[in-house]
mmCIF file of C-alpha atoms in Angstrom:
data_model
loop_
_atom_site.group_PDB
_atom_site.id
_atom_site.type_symbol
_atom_site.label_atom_id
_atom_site.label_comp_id
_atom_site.label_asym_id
_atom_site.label_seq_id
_atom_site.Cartn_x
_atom_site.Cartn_y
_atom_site.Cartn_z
ATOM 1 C CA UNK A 1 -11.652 -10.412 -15.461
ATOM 2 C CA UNK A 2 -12.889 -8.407 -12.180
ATOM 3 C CA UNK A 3 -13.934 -9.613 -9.282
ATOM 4 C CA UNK A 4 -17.168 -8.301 -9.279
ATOM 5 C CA UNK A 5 -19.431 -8.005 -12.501
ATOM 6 C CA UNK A 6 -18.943 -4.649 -14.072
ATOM 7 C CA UNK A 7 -22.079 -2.479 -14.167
ATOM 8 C CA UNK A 8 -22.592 0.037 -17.060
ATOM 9 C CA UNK A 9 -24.659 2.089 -15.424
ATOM 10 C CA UNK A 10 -22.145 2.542 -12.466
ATOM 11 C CA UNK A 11 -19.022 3.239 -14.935
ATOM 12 C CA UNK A 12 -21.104 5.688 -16.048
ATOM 13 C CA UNK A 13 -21.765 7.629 -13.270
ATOM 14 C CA UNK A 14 -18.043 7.382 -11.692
ATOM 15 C CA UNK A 15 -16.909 8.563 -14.802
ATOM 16 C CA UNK A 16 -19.117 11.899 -14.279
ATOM 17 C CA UNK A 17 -18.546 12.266 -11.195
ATOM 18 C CA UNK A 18 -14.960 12.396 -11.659
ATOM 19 C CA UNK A 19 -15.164 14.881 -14.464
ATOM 20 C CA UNK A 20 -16.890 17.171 -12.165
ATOM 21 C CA UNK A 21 -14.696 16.913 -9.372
ATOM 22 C CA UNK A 22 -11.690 17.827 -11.309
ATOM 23 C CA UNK A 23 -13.711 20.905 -12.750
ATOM 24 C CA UNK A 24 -14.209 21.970 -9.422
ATOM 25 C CA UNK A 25 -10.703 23.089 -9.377
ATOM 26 C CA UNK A 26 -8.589 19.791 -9.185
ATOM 27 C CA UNK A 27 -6.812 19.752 -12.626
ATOM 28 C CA UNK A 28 -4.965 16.763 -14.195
ATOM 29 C CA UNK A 29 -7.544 14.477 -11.045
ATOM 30 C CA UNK A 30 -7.992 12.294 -14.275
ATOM 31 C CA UNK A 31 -4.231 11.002 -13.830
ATOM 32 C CA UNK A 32 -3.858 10.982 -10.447
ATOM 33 C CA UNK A 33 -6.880 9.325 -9.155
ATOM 34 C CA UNK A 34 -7.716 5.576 -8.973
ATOM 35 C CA UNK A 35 -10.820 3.726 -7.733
ATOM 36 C CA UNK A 36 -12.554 0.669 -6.848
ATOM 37 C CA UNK A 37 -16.383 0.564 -6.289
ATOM 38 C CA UNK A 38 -18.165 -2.436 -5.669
ATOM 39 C CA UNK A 39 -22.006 -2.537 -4.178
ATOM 40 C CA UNK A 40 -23.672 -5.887 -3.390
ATOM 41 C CA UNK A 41 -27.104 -7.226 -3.560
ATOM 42 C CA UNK A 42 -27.127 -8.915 0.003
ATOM 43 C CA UNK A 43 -26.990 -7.754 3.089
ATOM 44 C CA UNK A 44 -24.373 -10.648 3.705
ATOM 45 C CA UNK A 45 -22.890 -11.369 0.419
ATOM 46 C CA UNK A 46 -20.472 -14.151 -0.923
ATOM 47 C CA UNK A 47 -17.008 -13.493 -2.139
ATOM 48 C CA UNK A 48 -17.238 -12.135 -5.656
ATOM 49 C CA UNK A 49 -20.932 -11.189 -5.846
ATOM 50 C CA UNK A 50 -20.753 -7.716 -6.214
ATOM 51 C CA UNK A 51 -21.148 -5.542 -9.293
ATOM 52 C CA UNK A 52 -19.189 -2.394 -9.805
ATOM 53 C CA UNK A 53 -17.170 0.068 -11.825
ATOM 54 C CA UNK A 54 -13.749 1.117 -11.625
ATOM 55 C CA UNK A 55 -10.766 4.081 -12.677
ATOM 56 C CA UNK A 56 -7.420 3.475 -13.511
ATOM 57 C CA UNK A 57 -7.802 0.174 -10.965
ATOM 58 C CA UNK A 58 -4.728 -1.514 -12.285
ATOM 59 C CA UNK A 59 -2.546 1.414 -12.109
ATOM 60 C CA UNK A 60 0.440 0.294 -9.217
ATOM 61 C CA UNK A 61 0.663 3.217 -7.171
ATOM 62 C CA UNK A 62 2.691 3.448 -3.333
ATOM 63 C CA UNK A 63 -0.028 2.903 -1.079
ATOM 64 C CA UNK A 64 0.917 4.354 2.042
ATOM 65 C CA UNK A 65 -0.437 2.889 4.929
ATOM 66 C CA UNK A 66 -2.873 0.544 3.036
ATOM 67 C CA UNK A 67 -0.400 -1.825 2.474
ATOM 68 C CA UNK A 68 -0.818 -2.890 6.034
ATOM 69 C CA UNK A 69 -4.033 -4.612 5.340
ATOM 70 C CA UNK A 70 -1.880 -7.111 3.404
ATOM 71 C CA UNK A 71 0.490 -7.810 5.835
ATOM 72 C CA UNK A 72 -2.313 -7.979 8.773
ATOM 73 C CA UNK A 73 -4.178 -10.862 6.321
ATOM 74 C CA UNK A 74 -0.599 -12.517 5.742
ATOM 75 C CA UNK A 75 -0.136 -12.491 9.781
ATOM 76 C CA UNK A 76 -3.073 -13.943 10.265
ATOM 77 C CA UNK A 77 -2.454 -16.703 7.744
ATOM 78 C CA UNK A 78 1.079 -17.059 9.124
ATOM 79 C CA UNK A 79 -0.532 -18.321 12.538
ATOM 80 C CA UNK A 80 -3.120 -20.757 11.365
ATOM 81 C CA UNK A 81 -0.369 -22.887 9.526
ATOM 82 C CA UNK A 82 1.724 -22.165 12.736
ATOM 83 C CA UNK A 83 4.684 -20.214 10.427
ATOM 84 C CA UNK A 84 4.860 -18.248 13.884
ATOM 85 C CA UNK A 85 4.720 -18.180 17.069
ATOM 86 C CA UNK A 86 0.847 -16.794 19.095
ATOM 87 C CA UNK A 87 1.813 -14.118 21.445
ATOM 88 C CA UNK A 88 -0.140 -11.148 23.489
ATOM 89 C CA UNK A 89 2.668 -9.005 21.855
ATOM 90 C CA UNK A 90 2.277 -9.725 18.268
ATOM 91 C CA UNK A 91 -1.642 -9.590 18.630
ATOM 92 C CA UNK A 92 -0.854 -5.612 20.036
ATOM 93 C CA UNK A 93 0.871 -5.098 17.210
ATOM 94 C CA UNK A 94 -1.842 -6.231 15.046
ATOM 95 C CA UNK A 95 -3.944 -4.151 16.773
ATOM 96 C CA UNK A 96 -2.003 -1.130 16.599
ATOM 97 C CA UNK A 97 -0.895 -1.305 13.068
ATOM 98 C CA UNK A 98 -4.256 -1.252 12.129
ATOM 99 C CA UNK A 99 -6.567 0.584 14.627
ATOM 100 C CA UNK A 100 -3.822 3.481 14.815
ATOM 101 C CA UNK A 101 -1.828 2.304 11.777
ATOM 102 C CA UNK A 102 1.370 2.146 13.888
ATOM 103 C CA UNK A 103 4.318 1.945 11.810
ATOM 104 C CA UNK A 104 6.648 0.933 14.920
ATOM 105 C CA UNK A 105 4.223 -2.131 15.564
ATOM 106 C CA UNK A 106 4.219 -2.624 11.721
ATOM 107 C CA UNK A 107 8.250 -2.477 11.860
ATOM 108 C CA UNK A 108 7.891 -5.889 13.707
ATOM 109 C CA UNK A 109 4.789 -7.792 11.969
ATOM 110 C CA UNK A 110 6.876 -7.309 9.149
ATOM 111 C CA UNK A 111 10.206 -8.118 11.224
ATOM 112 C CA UNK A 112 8.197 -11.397 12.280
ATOM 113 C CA UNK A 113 6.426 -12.448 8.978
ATOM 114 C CA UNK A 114 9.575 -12.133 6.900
ATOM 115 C CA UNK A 115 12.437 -13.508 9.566
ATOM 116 C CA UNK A 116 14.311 -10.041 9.062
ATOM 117 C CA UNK A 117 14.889 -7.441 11.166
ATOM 118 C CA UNK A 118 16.133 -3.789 10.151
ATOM 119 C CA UNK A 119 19.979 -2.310 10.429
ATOM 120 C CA UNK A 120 23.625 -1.363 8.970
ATOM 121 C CA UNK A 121 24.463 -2.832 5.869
ATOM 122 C CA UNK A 122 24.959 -6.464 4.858
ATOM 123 C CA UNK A 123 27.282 -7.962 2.939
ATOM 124 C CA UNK A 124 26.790 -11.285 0.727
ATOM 125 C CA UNK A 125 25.796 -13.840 1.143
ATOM 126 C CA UNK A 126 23.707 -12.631 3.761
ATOM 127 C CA UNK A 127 22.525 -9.468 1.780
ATOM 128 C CA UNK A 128 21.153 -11.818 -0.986
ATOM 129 C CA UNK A 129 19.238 -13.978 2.305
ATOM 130 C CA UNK A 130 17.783 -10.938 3.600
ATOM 131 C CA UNK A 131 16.171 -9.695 0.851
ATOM 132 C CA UNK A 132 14.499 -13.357 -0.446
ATOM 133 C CA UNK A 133 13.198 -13.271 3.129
ATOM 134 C CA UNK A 134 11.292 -9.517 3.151
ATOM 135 C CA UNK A 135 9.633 -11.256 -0.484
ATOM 136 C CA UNK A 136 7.811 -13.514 1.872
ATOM 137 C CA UNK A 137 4.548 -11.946 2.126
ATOM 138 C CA UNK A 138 4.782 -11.590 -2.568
ATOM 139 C CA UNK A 139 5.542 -14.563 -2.689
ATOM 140 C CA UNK A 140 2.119 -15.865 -0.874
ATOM 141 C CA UNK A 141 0.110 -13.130 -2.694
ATOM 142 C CA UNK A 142 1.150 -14.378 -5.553
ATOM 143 C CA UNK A 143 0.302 -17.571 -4.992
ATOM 144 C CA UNK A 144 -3.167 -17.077 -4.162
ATOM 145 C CA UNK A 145 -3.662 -16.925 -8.224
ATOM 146 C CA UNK A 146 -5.769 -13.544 -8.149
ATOM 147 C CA UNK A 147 -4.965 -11.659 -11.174
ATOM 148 C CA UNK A 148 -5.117 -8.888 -9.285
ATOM 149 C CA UNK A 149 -2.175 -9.312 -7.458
ATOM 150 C CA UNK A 150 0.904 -9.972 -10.178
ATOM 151 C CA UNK A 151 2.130 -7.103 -10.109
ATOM 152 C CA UNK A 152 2.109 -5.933 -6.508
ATOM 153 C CA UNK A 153 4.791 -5.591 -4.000
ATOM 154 C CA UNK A 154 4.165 -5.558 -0.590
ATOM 155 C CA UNK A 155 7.850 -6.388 1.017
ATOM 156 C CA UNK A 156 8.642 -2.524 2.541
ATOM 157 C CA UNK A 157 8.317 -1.280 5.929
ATOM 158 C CA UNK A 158 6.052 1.451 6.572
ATOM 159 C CA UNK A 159 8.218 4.977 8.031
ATOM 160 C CA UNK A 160 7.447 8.204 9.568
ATOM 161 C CA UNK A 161 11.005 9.610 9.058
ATOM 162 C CA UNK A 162 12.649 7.129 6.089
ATOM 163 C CA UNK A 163 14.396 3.851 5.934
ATOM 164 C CA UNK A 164 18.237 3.878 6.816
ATOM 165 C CA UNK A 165 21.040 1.210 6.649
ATOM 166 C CA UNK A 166 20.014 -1.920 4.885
ATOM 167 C CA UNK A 167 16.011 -0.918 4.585
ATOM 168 C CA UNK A 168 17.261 2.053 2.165
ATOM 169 C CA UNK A 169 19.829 0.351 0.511
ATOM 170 C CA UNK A 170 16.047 -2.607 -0.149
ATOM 171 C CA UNK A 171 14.531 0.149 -2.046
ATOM 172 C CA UNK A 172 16.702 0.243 -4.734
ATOM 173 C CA UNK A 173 17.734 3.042 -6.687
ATOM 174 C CA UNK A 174 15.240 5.724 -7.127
ATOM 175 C CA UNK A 175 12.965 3.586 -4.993
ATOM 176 C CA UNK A 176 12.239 1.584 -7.491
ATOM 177 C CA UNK A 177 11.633 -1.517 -4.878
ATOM 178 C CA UNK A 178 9.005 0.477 -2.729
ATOM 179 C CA UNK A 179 5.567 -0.756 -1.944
ATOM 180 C CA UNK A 180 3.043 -0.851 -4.892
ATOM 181 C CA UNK A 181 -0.418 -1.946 -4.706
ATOM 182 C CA UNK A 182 -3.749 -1.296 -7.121
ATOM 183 C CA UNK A 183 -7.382 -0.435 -5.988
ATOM 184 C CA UNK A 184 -8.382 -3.570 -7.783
ATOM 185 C CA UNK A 185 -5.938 -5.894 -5.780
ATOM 186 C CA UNK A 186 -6.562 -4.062 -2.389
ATOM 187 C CA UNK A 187 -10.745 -4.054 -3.263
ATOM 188 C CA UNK A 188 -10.943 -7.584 -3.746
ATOM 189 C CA UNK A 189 -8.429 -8.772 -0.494
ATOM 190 C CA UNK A 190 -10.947 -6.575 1.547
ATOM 191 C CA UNK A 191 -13.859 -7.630 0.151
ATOM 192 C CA UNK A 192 -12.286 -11.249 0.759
ATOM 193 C CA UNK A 193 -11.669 -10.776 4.640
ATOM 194 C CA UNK A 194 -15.675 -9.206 4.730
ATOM 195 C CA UNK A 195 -16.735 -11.878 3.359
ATOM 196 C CA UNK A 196 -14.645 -14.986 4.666
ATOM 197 C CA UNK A 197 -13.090 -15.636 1.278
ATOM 198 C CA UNK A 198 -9.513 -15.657 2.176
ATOM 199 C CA UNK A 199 -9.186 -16.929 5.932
ATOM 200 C CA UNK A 200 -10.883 -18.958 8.325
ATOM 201 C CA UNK A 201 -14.367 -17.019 9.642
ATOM 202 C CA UNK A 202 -12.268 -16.662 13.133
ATOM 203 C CA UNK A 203 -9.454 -15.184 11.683
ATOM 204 C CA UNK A 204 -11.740 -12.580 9.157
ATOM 205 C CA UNK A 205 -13.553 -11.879 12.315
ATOM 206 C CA UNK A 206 -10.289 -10.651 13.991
ATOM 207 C CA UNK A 207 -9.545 -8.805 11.273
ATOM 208 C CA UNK A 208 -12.597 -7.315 10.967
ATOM 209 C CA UNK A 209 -12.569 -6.214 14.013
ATOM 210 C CA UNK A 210 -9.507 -4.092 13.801
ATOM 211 C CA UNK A 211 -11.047 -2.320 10.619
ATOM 212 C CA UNK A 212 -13.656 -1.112 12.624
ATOM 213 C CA UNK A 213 -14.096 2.301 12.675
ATOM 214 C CA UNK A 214 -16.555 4.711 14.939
ATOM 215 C CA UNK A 215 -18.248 7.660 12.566
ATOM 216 C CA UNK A 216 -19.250 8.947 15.715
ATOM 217 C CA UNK A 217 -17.920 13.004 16.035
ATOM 218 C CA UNK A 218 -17.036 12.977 20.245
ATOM 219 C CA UNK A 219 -15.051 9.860 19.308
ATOM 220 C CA UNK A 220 -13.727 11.243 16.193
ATOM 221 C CA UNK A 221 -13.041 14.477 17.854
ATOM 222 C CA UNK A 222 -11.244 12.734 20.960
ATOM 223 C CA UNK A 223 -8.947 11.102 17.890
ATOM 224 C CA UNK A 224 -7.324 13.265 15.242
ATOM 225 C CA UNK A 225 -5.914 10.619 13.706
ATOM 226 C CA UNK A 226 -9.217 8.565 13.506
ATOM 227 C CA UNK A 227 -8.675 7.219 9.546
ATOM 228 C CA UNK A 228 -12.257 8.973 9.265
ATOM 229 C CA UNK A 229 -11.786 12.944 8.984
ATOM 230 C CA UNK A 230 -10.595 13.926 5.934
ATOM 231 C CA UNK A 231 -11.397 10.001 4.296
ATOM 232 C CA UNK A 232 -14.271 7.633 2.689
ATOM 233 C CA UNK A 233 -15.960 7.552 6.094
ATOM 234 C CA UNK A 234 -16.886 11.210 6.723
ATOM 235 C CA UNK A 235 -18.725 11.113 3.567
ATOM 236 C CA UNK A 236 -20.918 8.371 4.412
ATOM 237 C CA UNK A 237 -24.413 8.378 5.530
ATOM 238 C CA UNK A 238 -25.246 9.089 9.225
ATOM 239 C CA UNK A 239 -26.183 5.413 11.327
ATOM 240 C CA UNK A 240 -23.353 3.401 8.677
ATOM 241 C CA UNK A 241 -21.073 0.881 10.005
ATOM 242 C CA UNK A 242 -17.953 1.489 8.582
ATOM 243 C CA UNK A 243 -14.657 -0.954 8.203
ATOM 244 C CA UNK A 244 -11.771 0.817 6.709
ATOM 245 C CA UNK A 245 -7.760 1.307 6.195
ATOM 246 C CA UNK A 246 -6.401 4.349 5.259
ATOM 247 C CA UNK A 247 -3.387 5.942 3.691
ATOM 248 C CA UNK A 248 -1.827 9.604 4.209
ATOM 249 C CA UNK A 249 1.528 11.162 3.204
ATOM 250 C CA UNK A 250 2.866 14.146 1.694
ATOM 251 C CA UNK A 251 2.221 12.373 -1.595
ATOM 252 C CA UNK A 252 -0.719 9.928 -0.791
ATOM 253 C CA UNK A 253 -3.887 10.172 0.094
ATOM 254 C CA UNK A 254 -5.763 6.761 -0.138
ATOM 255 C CA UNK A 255 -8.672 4.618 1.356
ATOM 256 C CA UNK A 256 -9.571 1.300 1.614
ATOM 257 C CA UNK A 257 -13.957 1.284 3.196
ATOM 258 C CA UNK A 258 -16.710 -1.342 3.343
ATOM 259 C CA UNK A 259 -19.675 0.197 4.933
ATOM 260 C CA UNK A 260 -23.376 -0.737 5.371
ATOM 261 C CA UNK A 261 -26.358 0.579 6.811
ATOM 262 C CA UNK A 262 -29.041 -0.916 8.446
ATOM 263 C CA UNK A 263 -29.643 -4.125 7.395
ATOM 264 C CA UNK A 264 -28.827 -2.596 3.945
ATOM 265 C CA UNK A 265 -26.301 -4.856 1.480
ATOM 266 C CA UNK A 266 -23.020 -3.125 1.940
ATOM 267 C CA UNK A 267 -20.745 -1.074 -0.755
ATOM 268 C CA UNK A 268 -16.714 -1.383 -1.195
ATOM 269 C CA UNK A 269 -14.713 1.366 -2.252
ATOM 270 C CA UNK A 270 -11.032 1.952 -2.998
ATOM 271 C CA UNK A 271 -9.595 5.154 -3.909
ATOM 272 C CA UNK A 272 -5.802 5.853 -4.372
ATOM 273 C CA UNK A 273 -4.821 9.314 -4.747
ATOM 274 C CA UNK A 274 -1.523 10.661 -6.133
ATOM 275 C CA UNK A 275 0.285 14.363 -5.850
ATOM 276 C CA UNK A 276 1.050 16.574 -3.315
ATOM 277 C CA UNK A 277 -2.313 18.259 -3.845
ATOM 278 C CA UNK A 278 -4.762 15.710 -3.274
ATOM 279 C CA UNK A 279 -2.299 14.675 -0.057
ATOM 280 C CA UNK A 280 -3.629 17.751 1.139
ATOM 281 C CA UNK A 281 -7.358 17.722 -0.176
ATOM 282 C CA UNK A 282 -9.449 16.557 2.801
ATOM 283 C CA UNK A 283 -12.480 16.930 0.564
ATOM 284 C CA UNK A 284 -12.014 15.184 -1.929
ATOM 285 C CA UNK A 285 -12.828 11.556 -0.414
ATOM 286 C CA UNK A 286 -15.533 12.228 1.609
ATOM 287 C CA UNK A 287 -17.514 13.973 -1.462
ATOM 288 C CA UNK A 288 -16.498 10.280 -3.508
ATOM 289 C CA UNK A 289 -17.573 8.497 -0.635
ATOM 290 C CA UNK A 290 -20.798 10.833 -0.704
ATOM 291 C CA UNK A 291 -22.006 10.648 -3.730
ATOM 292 C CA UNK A 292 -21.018 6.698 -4.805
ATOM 293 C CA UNK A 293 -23.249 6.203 -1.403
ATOM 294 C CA UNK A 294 -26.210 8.050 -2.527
ATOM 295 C CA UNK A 295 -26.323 6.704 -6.124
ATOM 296 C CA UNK A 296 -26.418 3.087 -4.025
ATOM 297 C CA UNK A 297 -29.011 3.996 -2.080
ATOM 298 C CA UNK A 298 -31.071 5.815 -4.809
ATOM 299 C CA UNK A 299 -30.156 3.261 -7.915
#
């Protein structure tokens, strides 16, 4: 059962659309492509009100640097039932990992929501401690009871370089431990932090605004790493107001976007990519994001 009511009309015309963008010279995109597409009838709608479509949405796939969406939500339900301490320092990091999707300030969110902390080797019995207390943040997705999330597994540190000592030796062999998330599970924790479904309204509002993003060029231009260029939000219509977390590496190129515009009801789209082809496609999202926001405004 989805979170939002699926729409014929919309499977339809996600299903084209991905036909034609693999015939435009992207070969086996049918495989390597998953998506999440939800549009809502209200300019501020209520947690699972949306109807929508979907591809390959319960396919697990590594999601880069979305999977720091979950952890910001887990933070931010870690300090209203006091888990952790409130500092200026852990609200920079929350900021950072975010905003500029930091993986040093993500290093310690996770460092702080799990009670762990990265380096050499362990041995038992504190090896076996150490990696019950990275599960932290599964164990309360799971326990939210969304269908969505059984399967994921959000308990890695994000890394520019790799993990060494006792993070590497956590991601078992052939990585089979490494972050996994599906468009369907990250679509419907975003569309619960839009729409107050998951935290208090203060602590959606913080994360909201963190996720906001400016589609404006100077300020994209001034940013090269703006999570726009090259993702949903450059293919969006000109005055939108965009939230969004997004995903890059040599394998990965993903997006998690809510947009509206106007006073318009807003639209959610997730789209995981997978290869070292799409990694490097920077047109691919924006012409999803492009068309799914036409057909919204046109349908």
């Amino acid at each position: 059962m989805a979170f939002y009511r699926p729409e014929p009309t919309m499977q339809e015309h996600l299903a084209a659309l991905i036909d034609r963008l693999a015939a435009e010279g992207r070969p086996g995109l049918h495989d390597r492509i998953a998506v999440t597409w939800v549009r809502y009838d209200q300019s501020s709608p209520a947690t699972g009100s949306g109807c929508g479509a979907s591809w390959a949405d319960q396919k697990l796939i590594y999601p880069a640097s979305v999977v720091k969406l979950m952890y910001a939500v887990a933070a931010e339900h870690w300090l209203e039932r006091d888990f952790l301490p409130d500092s200026e320092e852990f609200r920079r990091a929350l900021l950072d990992m975010l905003a500029d999707s930091s993986n040093d300030a993500t290093g310690l969110v996770v460092d702080l929501l799990t009670g762990t902390t990265s380096g050499p080797a362990l041995r038992s019995p504190a090896w076996e401690q150490w990696q019950q207390q990275r599960l932290a943040v599964n164990r309360w997705l799971w326990d939210l009871g969304w269908p969505e999330l059984d399967r994921v597994n959000c308990c890695q540190k994000t890394w520019g370089e790799g993990p060494y000592g006792r993070e590497k030796a956590f991601y078992g062999e052939a990585n089979a431990n490494r972050n996994a998330l599906c468009t369907a599970a990250v679509g419907r924790m975003l569309e619960a932090v839009m729409t107050d479904g998951v935290l208090s309204p203060p602590a959606c509002q913080r994360l909201k605004t963190r996720l906001l993003r400016s589609l404006d060029q100077e300020v994209r231009a001034a940013d090269p790493e703006n999570q726009v260029d090259g993702f949903l939000g450059e293919g969006l219509p000109a005055g939108s107001t965009l939230w969004s977390k997004a995903g890059w590496m040599s394998q990965a190129r993903h997006d998690a976007a809510w947009w509206a515009s106007g006073d318009e009801a807003p639209n959610l789209l997730v789209v995981f990519t997978e290869g070292a082809e799409l990694a490097n496609d920077e047109a691919l999202l924006p012409a999803i994001a492009h068309n799914l926001a036409f057909f919204a405004t046109s349908a």
